[in-house]
XYZ file of N, CA and C in Angstrom:
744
model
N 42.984 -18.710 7.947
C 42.097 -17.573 8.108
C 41.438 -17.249 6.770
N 40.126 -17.697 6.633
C 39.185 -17.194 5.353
C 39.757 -15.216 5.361
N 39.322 -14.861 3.985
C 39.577 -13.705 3.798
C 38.079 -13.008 3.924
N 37.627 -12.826 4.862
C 36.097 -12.315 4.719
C 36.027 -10.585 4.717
N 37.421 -10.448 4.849
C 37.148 -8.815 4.589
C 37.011 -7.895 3.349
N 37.782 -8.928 2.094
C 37.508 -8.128 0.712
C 36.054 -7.812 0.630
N 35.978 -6.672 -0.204
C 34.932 -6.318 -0.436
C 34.298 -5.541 0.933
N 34.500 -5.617 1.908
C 34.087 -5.110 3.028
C 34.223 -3.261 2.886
N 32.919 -2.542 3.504
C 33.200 -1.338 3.448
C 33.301 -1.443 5.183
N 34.619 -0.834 5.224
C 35.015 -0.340 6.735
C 35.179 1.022 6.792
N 34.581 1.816 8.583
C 34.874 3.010 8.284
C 35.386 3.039 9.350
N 36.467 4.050 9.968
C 37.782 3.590 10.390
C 37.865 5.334 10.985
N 37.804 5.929 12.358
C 38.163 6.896 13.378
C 39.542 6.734 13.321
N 39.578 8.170 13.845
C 41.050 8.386 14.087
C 42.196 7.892 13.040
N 41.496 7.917 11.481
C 42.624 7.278 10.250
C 43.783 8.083 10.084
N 43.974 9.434 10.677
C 45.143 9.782 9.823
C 46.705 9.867 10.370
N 46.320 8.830 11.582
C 48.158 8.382 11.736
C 47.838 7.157 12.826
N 48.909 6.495 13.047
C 49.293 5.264 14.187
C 48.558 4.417 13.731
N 47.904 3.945 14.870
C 47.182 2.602 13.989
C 46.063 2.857 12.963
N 45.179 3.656 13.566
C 44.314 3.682 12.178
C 44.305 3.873 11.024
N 45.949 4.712 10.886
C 46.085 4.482 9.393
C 46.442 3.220 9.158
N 47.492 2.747 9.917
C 48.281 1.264 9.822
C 46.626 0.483 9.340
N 46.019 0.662 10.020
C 44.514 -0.523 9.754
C 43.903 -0.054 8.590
N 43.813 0.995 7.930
C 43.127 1.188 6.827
C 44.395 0.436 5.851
N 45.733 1.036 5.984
C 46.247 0.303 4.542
C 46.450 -1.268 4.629
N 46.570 -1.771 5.810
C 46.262 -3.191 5.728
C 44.848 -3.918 5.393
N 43.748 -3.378 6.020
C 42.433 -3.538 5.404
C 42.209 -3.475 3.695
N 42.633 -2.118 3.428
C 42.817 -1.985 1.932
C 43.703 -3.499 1.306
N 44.680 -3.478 1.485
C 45.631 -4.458 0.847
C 44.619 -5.900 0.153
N 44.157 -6.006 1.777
C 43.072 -7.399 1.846
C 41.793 -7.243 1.053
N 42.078 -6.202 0.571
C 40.681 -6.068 -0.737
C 39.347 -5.169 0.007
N 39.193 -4.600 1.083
C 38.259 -3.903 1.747
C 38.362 -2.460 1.383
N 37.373 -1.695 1.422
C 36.637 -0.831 1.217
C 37.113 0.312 2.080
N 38.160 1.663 2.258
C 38.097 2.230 3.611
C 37.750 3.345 3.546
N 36.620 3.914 5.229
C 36.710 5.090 4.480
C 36.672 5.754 5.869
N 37.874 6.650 5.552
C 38.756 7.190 6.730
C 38.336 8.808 7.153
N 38.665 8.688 8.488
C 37.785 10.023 9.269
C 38.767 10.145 10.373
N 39.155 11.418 10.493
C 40.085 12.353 11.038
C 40.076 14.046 10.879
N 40.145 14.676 12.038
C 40.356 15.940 11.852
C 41.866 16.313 11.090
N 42.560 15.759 10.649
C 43.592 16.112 10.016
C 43.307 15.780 8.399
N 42.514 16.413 8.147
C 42.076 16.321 6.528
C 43.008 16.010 5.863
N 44.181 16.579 5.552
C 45.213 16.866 4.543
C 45.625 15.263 4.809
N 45.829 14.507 6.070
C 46.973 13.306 6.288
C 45.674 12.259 5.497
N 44.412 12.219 6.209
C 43.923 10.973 5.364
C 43.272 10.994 3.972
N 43.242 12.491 3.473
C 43.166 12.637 1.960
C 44.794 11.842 1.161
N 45.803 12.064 1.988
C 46.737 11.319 1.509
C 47.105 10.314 1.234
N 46.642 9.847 2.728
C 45.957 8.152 2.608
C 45.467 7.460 1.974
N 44.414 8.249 1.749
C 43.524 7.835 0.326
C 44.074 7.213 -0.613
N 44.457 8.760 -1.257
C 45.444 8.304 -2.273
C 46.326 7.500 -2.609
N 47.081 7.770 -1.363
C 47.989 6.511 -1.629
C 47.470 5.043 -1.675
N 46.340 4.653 -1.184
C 46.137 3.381 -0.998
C 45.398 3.580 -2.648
N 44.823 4.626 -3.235
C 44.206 4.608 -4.248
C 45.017 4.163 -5.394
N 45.810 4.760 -5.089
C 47.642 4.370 -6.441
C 48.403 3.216 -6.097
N 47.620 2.509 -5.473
C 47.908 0.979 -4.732
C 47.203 0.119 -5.313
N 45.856 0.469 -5.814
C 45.048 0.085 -6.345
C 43.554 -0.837 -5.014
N 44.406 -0.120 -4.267
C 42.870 0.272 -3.191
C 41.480 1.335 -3.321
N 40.925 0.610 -2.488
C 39.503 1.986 -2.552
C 40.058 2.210 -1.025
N 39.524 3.826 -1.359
C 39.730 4.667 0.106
C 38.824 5.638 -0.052
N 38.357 6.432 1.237
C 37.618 7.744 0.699
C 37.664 8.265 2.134
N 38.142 9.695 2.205
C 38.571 10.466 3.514
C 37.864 11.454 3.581
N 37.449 11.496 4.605
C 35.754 12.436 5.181
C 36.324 13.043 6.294
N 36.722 13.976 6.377
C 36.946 15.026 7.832
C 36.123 14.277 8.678
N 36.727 14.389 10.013
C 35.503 14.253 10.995
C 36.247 14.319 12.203
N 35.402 15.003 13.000
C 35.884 15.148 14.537
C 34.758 14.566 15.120
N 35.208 13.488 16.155
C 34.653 12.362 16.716
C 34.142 13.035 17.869
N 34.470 14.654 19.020
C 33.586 15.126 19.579
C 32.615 15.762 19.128
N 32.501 15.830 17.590
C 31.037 16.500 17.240
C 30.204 15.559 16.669
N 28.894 15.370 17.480
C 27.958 14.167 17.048
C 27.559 13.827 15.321
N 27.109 15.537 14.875
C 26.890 15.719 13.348
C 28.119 15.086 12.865
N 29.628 15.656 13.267
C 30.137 15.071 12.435
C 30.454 13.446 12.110
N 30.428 12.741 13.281
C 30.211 11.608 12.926
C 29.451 11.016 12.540
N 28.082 11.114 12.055
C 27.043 11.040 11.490
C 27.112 11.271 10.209
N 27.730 12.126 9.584
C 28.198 12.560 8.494
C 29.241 11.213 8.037
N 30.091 11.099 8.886
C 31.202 10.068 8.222
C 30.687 8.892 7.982
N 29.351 8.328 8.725
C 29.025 6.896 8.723
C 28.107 7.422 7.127
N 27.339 8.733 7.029
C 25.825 8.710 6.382
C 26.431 8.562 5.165
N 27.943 9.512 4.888
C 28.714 9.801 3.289
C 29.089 8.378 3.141
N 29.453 7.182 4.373
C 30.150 5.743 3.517
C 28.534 5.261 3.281
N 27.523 5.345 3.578
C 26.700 3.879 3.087
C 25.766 5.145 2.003
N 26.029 6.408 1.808
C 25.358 7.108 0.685
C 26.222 7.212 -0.559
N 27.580 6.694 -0.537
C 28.970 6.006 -1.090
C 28.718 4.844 -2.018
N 28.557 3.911 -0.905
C 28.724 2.729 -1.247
C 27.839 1.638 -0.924
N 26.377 2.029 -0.099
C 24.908 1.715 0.010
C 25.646 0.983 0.800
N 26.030 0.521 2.175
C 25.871 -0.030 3.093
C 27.458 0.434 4.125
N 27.217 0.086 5.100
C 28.438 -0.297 6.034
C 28.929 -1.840 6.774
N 29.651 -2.154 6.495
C 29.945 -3.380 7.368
C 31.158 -3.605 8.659
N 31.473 -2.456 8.819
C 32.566 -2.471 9.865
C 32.574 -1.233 10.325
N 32.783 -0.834 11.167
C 33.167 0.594 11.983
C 33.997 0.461 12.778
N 35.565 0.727 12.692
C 36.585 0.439 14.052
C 36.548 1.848 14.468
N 36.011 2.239 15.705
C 36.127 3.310 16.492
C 37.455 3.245 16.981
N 38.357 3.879 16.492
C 39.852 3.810 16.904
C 40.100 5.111 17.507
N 39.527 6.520 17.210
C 39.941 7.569 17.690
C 40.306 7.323 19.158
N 41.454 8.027 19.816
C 41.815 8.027 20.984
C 42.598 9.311 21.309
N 42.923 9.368 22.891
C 43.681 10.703 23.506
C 44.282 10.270 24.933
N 45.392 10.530 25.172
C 45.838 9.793 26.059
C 46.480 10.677 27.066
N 46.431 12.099 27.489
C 46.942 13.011 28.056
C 47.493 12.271 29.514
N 47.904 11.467 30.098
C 48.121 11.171 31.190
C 48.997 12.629 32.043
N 48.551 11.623 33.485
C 48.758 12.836 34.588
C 47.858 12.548 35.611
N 49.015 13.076 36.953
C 48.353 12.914 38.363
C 47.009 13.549 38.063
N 46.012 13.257 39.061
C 44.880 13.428 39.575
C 45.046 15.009 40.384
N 45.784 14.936 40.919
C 46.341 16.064 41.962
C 47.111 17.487 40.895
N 46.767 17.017 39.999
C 47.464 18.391 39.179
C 46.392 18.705 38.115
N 45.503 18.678 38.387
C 44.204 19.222 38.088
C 43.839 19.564 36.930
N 44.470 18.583 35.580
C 44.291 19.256 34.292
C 42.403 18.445 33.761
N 41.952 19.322 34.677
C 40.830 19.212 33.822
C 40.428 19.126 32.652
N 40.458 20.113 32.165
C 40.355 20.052 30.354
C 40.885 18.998 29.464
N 41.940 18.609 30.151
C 42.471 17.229 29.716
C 41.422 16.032 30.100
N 41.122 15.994 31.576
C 40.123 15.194 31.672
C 38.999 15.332 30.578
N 38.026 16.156 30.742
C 37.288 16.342 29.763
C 37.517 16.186 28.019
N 38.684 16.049 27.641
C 38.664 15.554 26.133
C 38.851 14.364 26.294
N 39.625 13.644 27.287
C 39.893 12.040 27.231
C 38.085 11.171 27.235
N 37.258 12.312 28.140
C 35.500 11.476 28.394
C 35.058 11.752 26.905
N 35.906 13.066 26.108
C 34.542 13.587 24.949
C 34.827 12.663 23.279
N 36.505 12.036 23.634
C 36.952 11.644 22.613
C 36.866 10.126 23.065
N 37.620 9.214 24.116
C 37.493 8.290 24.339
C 36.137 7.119 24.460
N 35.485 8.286 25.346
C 33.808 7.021 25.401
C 32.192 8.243 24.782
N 32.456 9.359 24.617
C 31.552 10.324 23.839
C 31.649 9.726 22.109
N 33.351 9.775 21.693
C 33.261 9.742 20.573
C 33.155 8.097 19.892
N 33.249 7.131 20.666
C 32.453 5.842 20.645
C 31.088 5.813 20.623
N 30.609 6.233 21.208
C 29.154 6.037 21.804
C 28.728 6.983 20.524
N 29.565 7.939 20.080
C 28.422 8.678 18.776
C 29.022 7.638 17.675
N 30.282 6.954 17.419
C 30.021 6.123 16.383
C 28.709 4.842 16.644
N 28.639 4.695 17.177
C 27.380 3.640 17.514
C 26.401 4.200 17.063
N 26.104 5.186 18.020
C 24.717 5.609 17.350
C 24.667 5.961 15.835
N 25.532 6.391 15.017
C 25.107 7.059 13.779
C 25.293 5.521 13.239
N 26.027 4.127 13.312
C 26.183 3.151 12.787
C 25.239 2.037 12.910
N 24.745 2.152 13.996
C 23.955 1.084 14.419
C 22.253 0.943 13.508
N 21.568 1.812 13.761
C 20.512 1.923 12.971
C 20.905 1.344 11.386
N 21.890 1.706 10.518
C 22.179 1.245 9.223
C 22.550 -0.547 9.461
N 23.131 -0.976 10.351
C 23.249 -2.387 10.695
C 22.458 -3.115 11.114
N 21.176 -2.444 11.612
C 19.899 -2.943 12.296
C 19.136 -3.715 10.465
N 19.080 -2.461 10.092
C 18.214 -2.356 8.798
C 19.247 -3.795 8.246
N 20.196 -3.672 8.042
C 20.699 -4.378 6.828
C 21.016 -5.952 7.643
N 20.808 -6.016 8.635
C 20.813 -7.206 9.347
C 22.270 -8.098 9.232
N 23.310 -7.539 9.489
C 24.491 -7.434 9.516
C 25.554 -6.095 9.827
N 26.785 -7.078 10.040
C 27.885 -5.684 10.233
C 28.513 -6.099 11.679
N 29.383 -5.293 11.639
C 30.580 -5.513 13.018
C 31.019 -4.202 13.472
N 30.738 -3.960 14.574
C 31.820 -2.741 15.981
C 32.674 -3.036 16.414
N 33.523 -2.641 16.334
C 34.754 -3.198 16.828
C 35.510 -1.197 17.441
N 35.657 -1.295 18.874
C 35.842 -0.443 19.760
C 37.693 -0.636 20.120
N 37.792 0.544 20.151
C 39.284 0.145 20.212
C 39.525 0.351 22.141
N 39.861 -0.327 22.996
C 39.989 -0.327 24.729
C 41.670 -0.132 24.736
N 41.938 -0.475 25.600
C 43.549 -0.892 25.958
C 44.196 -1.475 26.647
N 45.379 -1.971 27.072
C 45.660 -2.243 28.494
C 45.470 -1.206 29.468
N 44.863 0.010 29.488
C 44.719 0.250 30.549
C 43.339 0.449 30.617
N 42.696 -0.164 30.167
C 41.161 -0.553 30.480
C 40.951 -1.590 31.071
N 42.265 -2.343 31.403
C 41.955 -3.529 31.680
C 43.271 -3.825 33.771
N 44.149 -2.708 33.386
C 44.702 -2.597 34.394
C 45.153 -0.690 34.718
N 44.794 -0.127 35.678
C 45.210 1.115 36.100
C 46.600 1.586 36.372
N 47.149 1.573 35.772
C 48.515 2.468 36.231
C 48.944 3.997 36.691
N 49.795 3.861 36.932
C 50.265 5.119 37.447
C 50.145 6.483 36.084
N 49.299 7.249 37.407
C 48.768 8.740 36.947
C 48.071 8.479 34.787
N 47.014 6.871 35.583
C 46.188 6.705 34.196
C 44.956 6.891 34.576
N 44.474 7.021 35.498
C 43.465 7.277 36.510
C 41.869 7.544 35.503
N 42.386 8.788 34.702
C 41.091 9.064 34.107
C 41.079 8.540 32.761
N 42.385 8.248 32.062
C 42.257 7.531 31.090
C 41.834 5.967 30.874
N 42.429 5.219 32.293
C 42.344 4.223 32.533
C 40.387 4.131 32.169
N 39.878 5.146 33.081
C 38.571 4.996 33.207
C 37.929 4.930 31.855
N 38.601 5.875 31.227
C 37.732 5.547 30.163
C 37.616 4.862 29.044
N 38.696 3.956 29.166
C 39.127 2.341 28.478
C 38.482 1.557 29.104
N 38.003 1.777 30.328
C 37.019 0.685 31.191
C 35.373 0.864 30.678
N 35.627 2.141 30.121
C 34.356 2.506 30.033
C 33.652 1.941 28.563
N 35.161 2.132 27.873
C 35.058 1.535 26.297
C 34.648 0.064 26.516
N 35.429 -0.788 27.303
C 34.829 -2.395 27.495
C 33.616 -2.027 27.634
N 33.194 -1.683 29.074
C 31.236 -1.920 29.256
C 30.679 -1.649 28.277
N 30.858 -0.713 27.552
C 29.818 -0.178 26.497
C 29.955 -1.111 25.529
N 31.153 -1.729 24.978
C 31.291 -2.701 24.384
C 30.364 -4.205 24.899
N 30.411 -4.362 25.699
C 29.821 -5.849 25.941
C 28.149 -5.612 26.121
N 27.855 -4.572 26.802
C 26.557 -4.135 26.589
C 25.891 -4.083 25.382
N 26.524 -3.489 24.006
C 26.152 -3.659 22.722
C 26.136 -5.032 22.504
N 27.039 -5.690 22.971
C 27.140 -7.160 22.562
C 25.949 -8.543 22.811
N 25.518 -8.032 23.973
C 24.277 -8.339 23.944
C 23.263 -8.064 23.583
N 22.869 -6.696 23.736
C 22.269 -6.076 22.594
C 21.635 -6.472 21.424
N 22.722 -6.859 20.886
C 22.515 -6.633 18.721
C 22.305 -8.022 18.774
N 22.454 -9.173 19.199
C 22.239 -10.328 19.184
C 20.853 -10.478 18.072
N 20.157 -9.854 18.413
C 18.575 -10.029 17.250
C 18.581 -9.707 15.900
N 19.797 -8.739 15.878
C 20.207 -8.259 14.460
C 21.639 -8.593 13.942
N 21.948 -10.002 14.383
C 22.821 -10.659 13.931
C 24.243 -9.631 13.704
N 24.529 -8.986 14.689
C 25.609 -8.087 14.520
C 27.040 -8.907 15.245
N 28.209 -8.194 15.060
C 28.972 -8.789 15.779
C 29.748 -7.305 16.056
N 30.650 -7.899 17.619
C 31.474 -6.437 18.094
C 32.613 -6.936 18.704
N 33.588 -6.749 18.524
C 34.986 -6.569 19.063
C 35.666 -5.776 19.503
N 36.159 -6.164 21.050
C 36.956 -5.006 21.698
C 38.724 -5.342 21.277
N 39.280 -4.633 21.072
C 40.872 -4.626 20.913
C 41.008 -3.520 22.214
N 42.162 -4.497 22.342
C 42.983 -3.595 23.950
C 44.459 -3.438 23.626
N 45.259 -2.854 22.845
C 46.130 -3.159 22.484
C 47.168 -2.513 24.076
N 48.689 -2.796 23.833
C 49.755 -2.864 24.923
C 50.546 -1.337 24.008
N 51.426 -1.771 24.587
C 52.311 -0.474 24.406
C 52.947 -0.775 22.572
N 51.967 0.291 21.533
C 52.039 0.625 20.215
C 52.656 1.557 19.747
N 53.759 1.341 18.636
C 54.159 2.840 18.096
C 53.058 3.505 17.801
N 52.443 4.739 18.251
C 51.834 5.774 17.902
C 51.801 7.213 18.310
N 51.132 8.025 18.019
C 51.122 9.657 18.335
C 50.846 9.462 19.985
N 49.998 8.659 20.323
C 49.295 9.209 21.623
C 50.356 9.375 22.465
N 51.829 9.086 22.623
C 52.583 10.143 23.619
C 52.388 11.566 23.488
N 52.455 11.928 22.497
C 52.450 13.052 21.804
C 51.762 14.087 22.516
N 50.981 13.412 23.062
C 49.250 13.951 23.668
C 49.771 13.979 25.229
N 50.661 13.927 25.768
C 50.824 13.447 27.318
C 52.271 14.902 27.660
N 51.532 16.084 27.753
C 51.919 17.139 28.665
C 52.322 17.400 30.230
N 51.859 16.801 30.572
C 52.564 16.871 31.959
C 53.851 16.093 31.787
N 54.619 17.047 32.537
C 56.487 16.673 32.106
C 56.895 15.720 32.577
N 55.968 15.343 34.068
C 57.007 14.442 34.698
C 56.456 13.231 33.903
N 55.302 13.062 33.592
C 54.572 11.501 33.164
C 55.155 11.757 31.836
N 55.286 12.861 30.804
C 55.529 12.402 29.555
C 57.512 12.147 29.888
N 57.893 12.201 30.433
C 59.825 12.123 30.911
C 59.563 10.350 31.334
N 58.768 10.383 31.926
C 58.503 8.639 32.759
C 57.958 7.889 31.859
N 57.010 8.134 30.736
C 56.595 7.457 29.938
C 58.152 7.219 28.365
N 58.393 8.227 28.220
C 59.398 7.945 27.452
C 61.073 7.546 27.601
N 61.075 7.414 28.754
C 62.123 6.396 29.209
C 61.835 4.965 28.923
N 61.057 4.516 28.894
C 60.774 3.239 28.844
C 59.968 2.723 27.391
N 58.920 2.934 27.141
C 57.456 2.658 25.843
C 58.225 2.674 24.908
N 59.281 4.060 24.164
C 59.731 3.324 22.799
C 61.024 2.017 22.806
N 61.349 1.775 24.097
C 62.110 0.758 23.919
C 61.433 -0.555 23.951
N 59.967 -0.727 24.117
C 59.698 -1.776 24.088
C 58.248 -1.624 23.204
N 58.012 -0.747 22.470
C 56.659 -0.527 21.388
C 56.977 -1.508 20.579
N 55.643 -2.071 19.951
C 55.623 -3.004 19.015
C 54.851 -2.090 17.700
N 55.372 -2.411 16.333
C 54.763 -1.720 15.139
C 53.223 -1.490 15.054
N 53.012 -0.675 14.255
C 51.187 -0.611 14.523
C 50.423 -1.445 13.603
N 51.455 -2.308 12.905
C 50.849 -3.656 11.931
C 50.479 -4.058 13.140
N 50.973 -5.022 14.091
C 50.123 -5.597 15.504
C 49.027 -5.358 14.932
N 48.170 -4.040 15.603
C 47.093 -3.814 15.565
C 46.545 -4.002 14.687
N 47.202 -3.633 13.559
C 46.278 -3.848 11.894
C 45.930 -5.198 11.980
N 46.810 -6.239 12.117
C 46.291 -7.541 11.936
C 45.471 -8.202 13.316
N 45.245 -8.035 14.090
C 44.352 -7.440 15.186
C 42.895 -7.379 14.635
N 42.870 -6.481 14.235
C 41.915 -6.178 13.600
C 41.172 -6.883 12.325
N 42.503 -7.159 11.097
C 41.892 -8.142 9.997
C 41.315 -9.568 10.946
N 42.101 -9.934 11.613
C 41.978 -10.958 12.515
C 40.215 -11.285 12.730
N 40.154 -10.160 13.294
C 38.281 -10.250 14.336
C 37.229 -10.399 13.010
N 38.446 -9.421 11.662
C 36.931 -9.197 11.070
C 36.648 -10.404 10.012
N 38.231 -11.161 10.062
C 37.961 -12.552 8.743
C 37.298 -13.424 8.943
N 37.209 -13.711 10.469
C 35.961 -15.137 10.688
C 34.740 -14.560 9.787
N 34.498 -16.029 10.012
C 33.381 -16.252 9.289
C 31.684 -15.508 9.929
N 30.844 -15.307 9.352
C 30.193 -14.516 9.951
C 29.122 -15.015 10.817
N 29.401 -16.700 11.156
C 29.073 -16.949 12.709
C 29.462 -16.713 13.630
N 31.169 -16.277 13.418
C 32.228 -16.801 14.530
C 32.314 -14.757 15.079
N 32.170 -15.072 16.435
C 32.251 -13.577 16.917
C 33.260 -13.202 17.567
N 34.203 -12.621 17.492
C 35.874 -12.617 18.576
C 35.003 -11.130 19.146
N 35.135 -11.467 20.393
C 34.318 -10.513 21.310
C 35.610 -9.554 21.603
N 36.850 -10.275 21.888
C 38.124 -9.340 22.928
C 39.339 -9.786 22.571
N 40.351 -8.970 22.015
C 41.652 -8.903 22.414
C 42.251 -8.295 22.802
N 43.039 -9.003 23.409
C 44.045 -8.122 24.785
C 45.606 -8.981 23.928
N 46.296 -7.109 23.638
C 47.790 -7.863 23.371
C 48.510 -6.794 23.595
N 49.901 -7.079 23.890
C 50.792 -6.683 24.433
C 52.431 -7.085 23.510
N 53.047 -6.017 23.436
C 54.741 -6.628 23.439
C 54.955 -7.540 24.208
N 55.984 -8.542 23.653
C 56.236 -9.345 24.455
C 57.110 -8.832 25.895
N 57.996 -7.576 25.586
C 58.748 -7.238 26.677
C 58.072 -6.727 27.568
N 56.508 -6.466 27.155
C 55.650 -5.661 28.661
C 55.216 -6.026 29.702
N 55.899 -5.781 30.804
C 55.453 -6.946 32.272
C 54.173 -6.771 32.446
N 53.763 -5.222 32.220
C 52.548 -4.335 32.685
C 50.794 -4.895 32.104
């Protein structure tokens, strides 16, 4: 695997825990550029740092991925930074699972505003700067359940399905502006998003089982170095991975 990511400025959703941090300090390690965006200011200012006293570059920009300005802000501060962008992993996610029949709306509605709203605004504020510079890579974070529906995933499921289309649609797309985009679908990952899953009976049913068979959130990090080291003919459109113990 060529190392094509040193030097790379990546800007990286959802950085300040699970995988996206896991992917910024592995990105960093490999000599890349990160610059991390999360409503939890305090965790990826830490980040920073730490990767800074590592002898990484980092730079942590608040940002909440349902407000359009603010993501606009996170892409405009990395290439008014560091005069360009070359990666954007839209990683932010929310995973509230729960029957259909127990009506947590509002839950619905952050899984559409964070899952495929807050994609679709990293695109837009990223894309125009990748047009111009006639390069760069998207890389959308999906899941296994974008790819299979499970029980009481119904609206989340949807909107991991929703993350693919929009994904492959860009993919044809950017073809004229020599872009490249990668979907990651990752399987069952140590991260927060249980955290996020309130309804008792699904978060009791989900944690009987997921931390006995979660895989570390390096997976994903290298996942990710993975898509972005080819060479910049070679385009990895999709991965789909899983623990090995996951039947699902």
């Amino acid at each position: 695997m060529t190392n094509n990511v040193a030097n790379k400025i990546v800007v990286i959703t959802g950085a300040s825990s699970g995988l996206g941090a896991e992917a910024a300090r592995h990105l960093a390690a490999l000599g890349a550029t990160v610059v991390l965006g999360a409503r939890r200011e305090d965790r990826i200012k830490a980040l920073a740092e730490k990767i800074t006293s590592e002898g990484g570059k980092a730079l942590a920009v608040e940002t909440d991925v349902k407000d359009r300005e603010s993501v606009q802000n996170l892409i405009d501060t990395a290439v008014k930074t560091y005069g360009r962008i070359d990666v954007l992993l839209n990683n932010a996610g929310v995973m509230p699972l729960s029957p259909l029949e127990n009506l947590r709306v509002d839950e619905w509605d952050l899984m559409v505003d964070v899952n495929i709203k807050g994609v679709l605004y990293g695109i837009a504020a990223a894309l125009p700067h990748m047009k111009a510079q006639k390069s760069g890579q998207i890389i959308n974070v999906s899941s296994v359940a974008g790819h299979h529906v499970f029980q009481n995933s119904a609206v989340y499921s949807a909107t991991k399905f929703a993350v693919r289309a929009l994904s492959e649609g860009l993919r044809a797309e950017v073809k004229p502006y020599n872009l490249r985009t990668t979907i990651i679908s990752p399987g069952a990952v140590q991260s927060e998003l249980l955290n996020g899953v309130h309804d008792e009976a699904t978060a009791e049913q989900l944690q009987s089982f997921v931390p006995g068979i979660a895989i570390s959130a390096d997976s994903f990090a290298r996942c990710v170095a993975f898509a972005i080291s080819q060479p910049e003919d070679v385009d990895i459109n999709e991965i789909l991975f899983r623990p090995t113990k996951q039947p699902l």
